[in-house]
Amino acid sequence: MKTNLISREGYLKLQQELDYLWRIRRPEITQKVSWAASLGDRSENADYQYNKKQLRETDRRIRFLRKRLEVLRPVDYAAEQEGKIFFGAWVDIENDDAEQRHFRIVGPDEIYGRRDYISIDSPMARALLKKQVDDEVLVTTPTGKKRWYINQIRYQLSEPTSE
């Protein structure tokens, strides 16, 4: 089951995507479908079939975003988090092989397309929660357990919104 937490920035991005799909993308596709339909025989009309498919995919994404945005809980930075790893933290870690990683712990809805974000639901994030700089954690991976050392923790303060 996916966690319903999301960063404020991630929530705003999903809202912007929904707004774009509903106000701009969907009307454009609907107009193309109407135009293609006016040409006559729809069974062999590639423009009509392609744009109908685009409309279905857009509508599916709109439905998904509307439902998901209803249950998501945006999480803002709180001063009490300082010094420990919680949701939204940027973390620098290193293992015994001197392999280093730098990432931010976010909700599962925000990790796509970002190599520097990991889900709060991941084994790595779960192992790191509530830890501090210089702590070590054991993370179970498909290849066995790995020891990681925490080098740095920081938080990105959310920008105030004008809404």
Tab-separated table of C-alpha atoms in Angstrom:
chain	number	residue	atom	x	y	z
A	1	MET	CA	0.000	0.000	0.000
A	2	LYS	CA	1.289	3.447	-0.916
A	3	THR	CA	1.841	6.058	1.744
A	4	ASN	CA	-0.394	9.100	1.277
A	5	LEU	CA	2.318	11.590	2.212
A	6	ILE	CA	3.704	14.029	-0.335
A	7	SER	CA	5.941	17.087	-0.189
A	8	ARG	CA	4.282	20.464	-0.711
A	9	GLU	CA	6.198	20.863	-4.000
A	10	GLY	CA	5.084	17.411	-5.190
A	11	TYR	CA	1.457	18.188	-4.346
A	12	LEU	CA	1.598	21.464	-6.255
A	13	LYS	CA	3.131	19.705	-9.289
A	14	LEU	CA	0.294	17.180	-9.357
A	15	GLN	CA	-2.256	20.012	-9.054
A	16	GLN	CA	-0.552	21.850	-11.927
A	17	GLU	CA	-0.588	18.702	-14.064
A	18	LEU	CA	-4.304	18.223	-13.391
A	19	ASP	CA	-5.007	21.869	-14.191
A	20	TYR	CA	-3.025	21.631	-17.463
A	21	LEU	CA	-4.750	18.403	-18.522
A	22	TRP	CA	-8.227	19.723	-17.719
A	23	ARG	CA	-7.947	23.307	-18.998
A	24	ILE	CA	-5.539	22.983	-21.937
A	25	ARG	CA	-4.767	19.425	-23.078
A	26	ARG	CA	-8.289	17.968	-22.952
A	27	PRO	CA	-9.964	20.853	-24.875
A	28	GLU	CA	-7.229	20.638	-27.565
A	29	ILE	CA	-7.778	16.903	-28.032
A	30	THR	CA	-11.575	17.260	-27.945
A	31	GLN	CA	-11.345	19.838	-30.719
A	32	LYS	CA	-9.195	17.474	-32.831
A	33	VAL	CA	-11.629	14.597	-32.261
A	34	SER	CA	-14.556	16.783	-33.357
A	35	TRP	CA	-12.669	17.908	-36.452
A	36	ALA	CA	-11.665	14.332	-37.360
A	37	ALA	CA	-15.228	13.086	-36.765
A	38	SER	CA	-16.568	15.731	-39.153
A	39	LEU	CA	-14.547	14.175	-41.978
A	40	GLY	CA	-16.922	11.227	-42.202
A	41	ASP	CA	-16.114	7.511	-41.950
A	42	ARG	CA	-14.537	7.039	-38.516
A	43	SER	CA	-13.588	3.380	-38.969
A	44	GLU	CA	-10.675	4.213	-41.282
A	45	ASN	CA	-9.927	7.689	-39.943
A	46	ALA	CA	-6.479	7.517	-38.307
A	47	ASP	CA	-6.724	11.069	-36.918
A	48	TYR	CA	-10.007	10.251	-35.242
A	49	GLN	CA	-8.794	6.944	-33.778
A	50	TYR	CA	-5.485	8.384	-32.559
A	51	ASN	CA	-7.074	11.425	-30.907
A	52	LYS	CA	-9.862	9.327	-29.335
A	53	LYS	CA	-7.118	7.186	-27.782
A	54	GLN	CA	-5.347	10.346	-26.549
A	55	LEU	CA	-8.618	11.584	-25.053
A	56	ARG	CA	-9.180	8.289	-23.196
A	57	GLU	CA	-5.622	8.371	-21.800
A	58	THR	CA	-5.982	12.008	-20.744
A	59	ASP	CA	-9.336	11.326	-19.076
A	60	ARG	CA	-7.848	8.320	-17.259
A	61	ARG	CA	-4.987	10.473	-15.922
A	62	ILE	CA	-7.423	13.238	-14.888
A	63	ARG	CA	-9.551	10.722	-12.944
A	64	PHE	CA	-6.460	9.258	-11.277
A	65	LEU	CA	-5.104	12.686	-10.266
A	66	ARG	CA	-8.464	13.847	-8.880
A	67	LYS	CA	-8.812	10.720	-6.718
A	68	ARG	CA	-5.163	10.769	-5.615
A	69	LEU	CA	-5.139	14.476	-4.710
A	70	GLU	CA	-8.145	13.884	-2.430
A	71	VAL	CA	-6.223	11.416	-0.244
A	72	LEU	CA	-2.705	12.889	-0.357
A	73	ARG	CA	-1.455	14.733	2.726
A	74	PRO	CA	1.142	17.421	1.963
A	75	VAL	CA	3.924	17.508	4.553
A	76	ASP	CA	5.718	20.745	5.338
A	77	TYR	CA	9.029	21.117	7.141
A	78	ALA	CA	8.834	21.525	10.914
A	79	ALA	CA	11.730	22.805	13.042
A	80	GLU	CA	11.428	19.721	15.295
A	81	GLN	CA	12.751	17.603	12.412
A	82	GLU	CA	16.161	19.289	12.434
A	83	GLY	CA	19.065	16.922	13.073
A	84	LYS	CA	17.110	13.727	12.386
A	85	ILE	CA	15.860	12.027	9.250
A	86	PHE	CA	12.160	12.397	8.583
A	87	PHE	CA	9.953	12.815	5.528
A	88	GLY	CA	11.371	15.440	3.157
A	89	ALA	CA	14.975	15.170	4.338
A	90	TRP	CA	17.906	15.391	1.936
A	91	VAL	CA	20.362	12.724	3.055
A	92	ASP	CA	24.003	11.979	2.193
A	93	ILE	CA	25.118	8.458	3.067
A	94	GLU	CA	28.169	6.295	2.461
A	95	ASN	CA	28.880	2.586	2.832
A	96	ASP	CA	31.966	0.508	3.678
A	97	ASP	CA	32.897	0.347	-0.038
A	98	ALA	CA	33.032	4.187	-0.177
A	99	GLU	CA	29.901	4.180	-2.336
A	100	GLN	CA	28.047	7.452	-1.752
A	101	ARG	CA	24.410	8.328	-2.260
A	102	HIS	CA	22.545	11.638	-2.099
A	103	PHE	CA	18.754	11.685	-2.141
A	104	ARG	CA	15.566	13.118	-0.700
A	105	ILE	CA	12.933	11.024	1.077
A	106	VAL	CA	9.529	11.792	-0.451
A	107	GLY	CA	6.163	10.197	-1.141
A	108	PRO	CA	5.764	7.442	-3.759
A	109	ASP	CA	3.884	9.816	-6.090
A	110	GLU	CA	6.946	12.043	-6.586
A	111	ILE	CA	9.808	9.654	-7.349
A	112	TYR	CA	9.146	9.178	-11.072
A	113	GLY	CA	11.669	10.877	-13.300
A	114	ARG	CA	13.894	11.776	-10.344
A	115	ARG	CA	17.003	9.742	-9.621
A	116	ASP	CA	17.679	11.796	-6.484
A	117	TYR	CA	14.347	10.970	-4.772
A	118	ILE	CA	13.441	7.758	-2.940
A	119	SER	CA	10.075	6.703	-1.603
A	120	ILE	CA	9.337	6.825	2.117
A	121	ASP	CA	8.084	3.256	1.584
A	122	SER	CA	11.488	1.963	0.407
A	123	PRO	CA	13.635	-0.244	2.684
A	124	MET	CA	16.397	2.394	2.628
A	125	ALA	CA	14.093	5.207	3.779
A	126	ARG	CA	12.487	3.022	6.453
A	127	ALA	CA	15.924	2.132	7.854
A	128	LEU	CA	17.025	5.788	7.905
A	129	LEU	CA	13.971	7.286	9.639
A	130	LYS	CA	14.734	9.022	12.965
A	131	LYS	CA	18.501	8.516	12.563
A	132	GLN	CA	21.115	11.266	12.946
A	133	VAL	CA	24.463	12.225	11.406
A	134	ASP	CA	27.179	9.626	12.171
A	135	ASP	CA	24.586	6.897	12.866
A	136	GLU	CA	24.948	3.676	10.949
A	137	VAL	CA	22.089	1.656	9.531
A	138	LEU	CA	21.754	-1.818	8.101
A	139	VAL	CA	19.609	-1.997	4.994
A	140	THR	CA	18.370	-5.316	3.652
A	141	THR	CA	18.789	-5.502	-0.118
A	142	PRO	CA	18.207	-8.342	-2.592
A	143	THR	CA	21.955	-9.072	-2.404
A	144	GLY	CA	22.061	-9.078	1.409
A	145	LYS	CA	22.509	-6.542	4.182
A	146	LYS	CA	24.525	-3.376	3.601
A	147	ARG	CA	25.850	-0.975	6.227
A	148	TRP	CA	25.444	2.745	5.534
A	149	TYR	CA	26.775	5.745	7.474
A	150	ILE	CA	24.888	9.022	7.592
A	151	ASN	CA	27.088	11.976	6.621
A	152	GLN	CA	24.621	14.818	6.273
A	153	ILE	CA	20.929	15.669	6.772
A	154	ARG	CA	19.237	18.831	5.605
A	155	TYR	CA	15.783	20.098	4.843
A	156	GLN	CA	14.537	22.257	2.011
A	157	LEU	CA	12.157	24.848	3.357
A	158	SER	CA	8.912	25.058	1.384
A	159	GLU	CA	8.319	28.267	-0.479
A	160	PRO	CA	5.256	30.151	0.719
A	161	THR	CA	2.386	29.761	-1.730
A	162	SER	CA	0.274	32.619	-3.002
A	163	GLU	CA	-2.981	30.652	-2.875
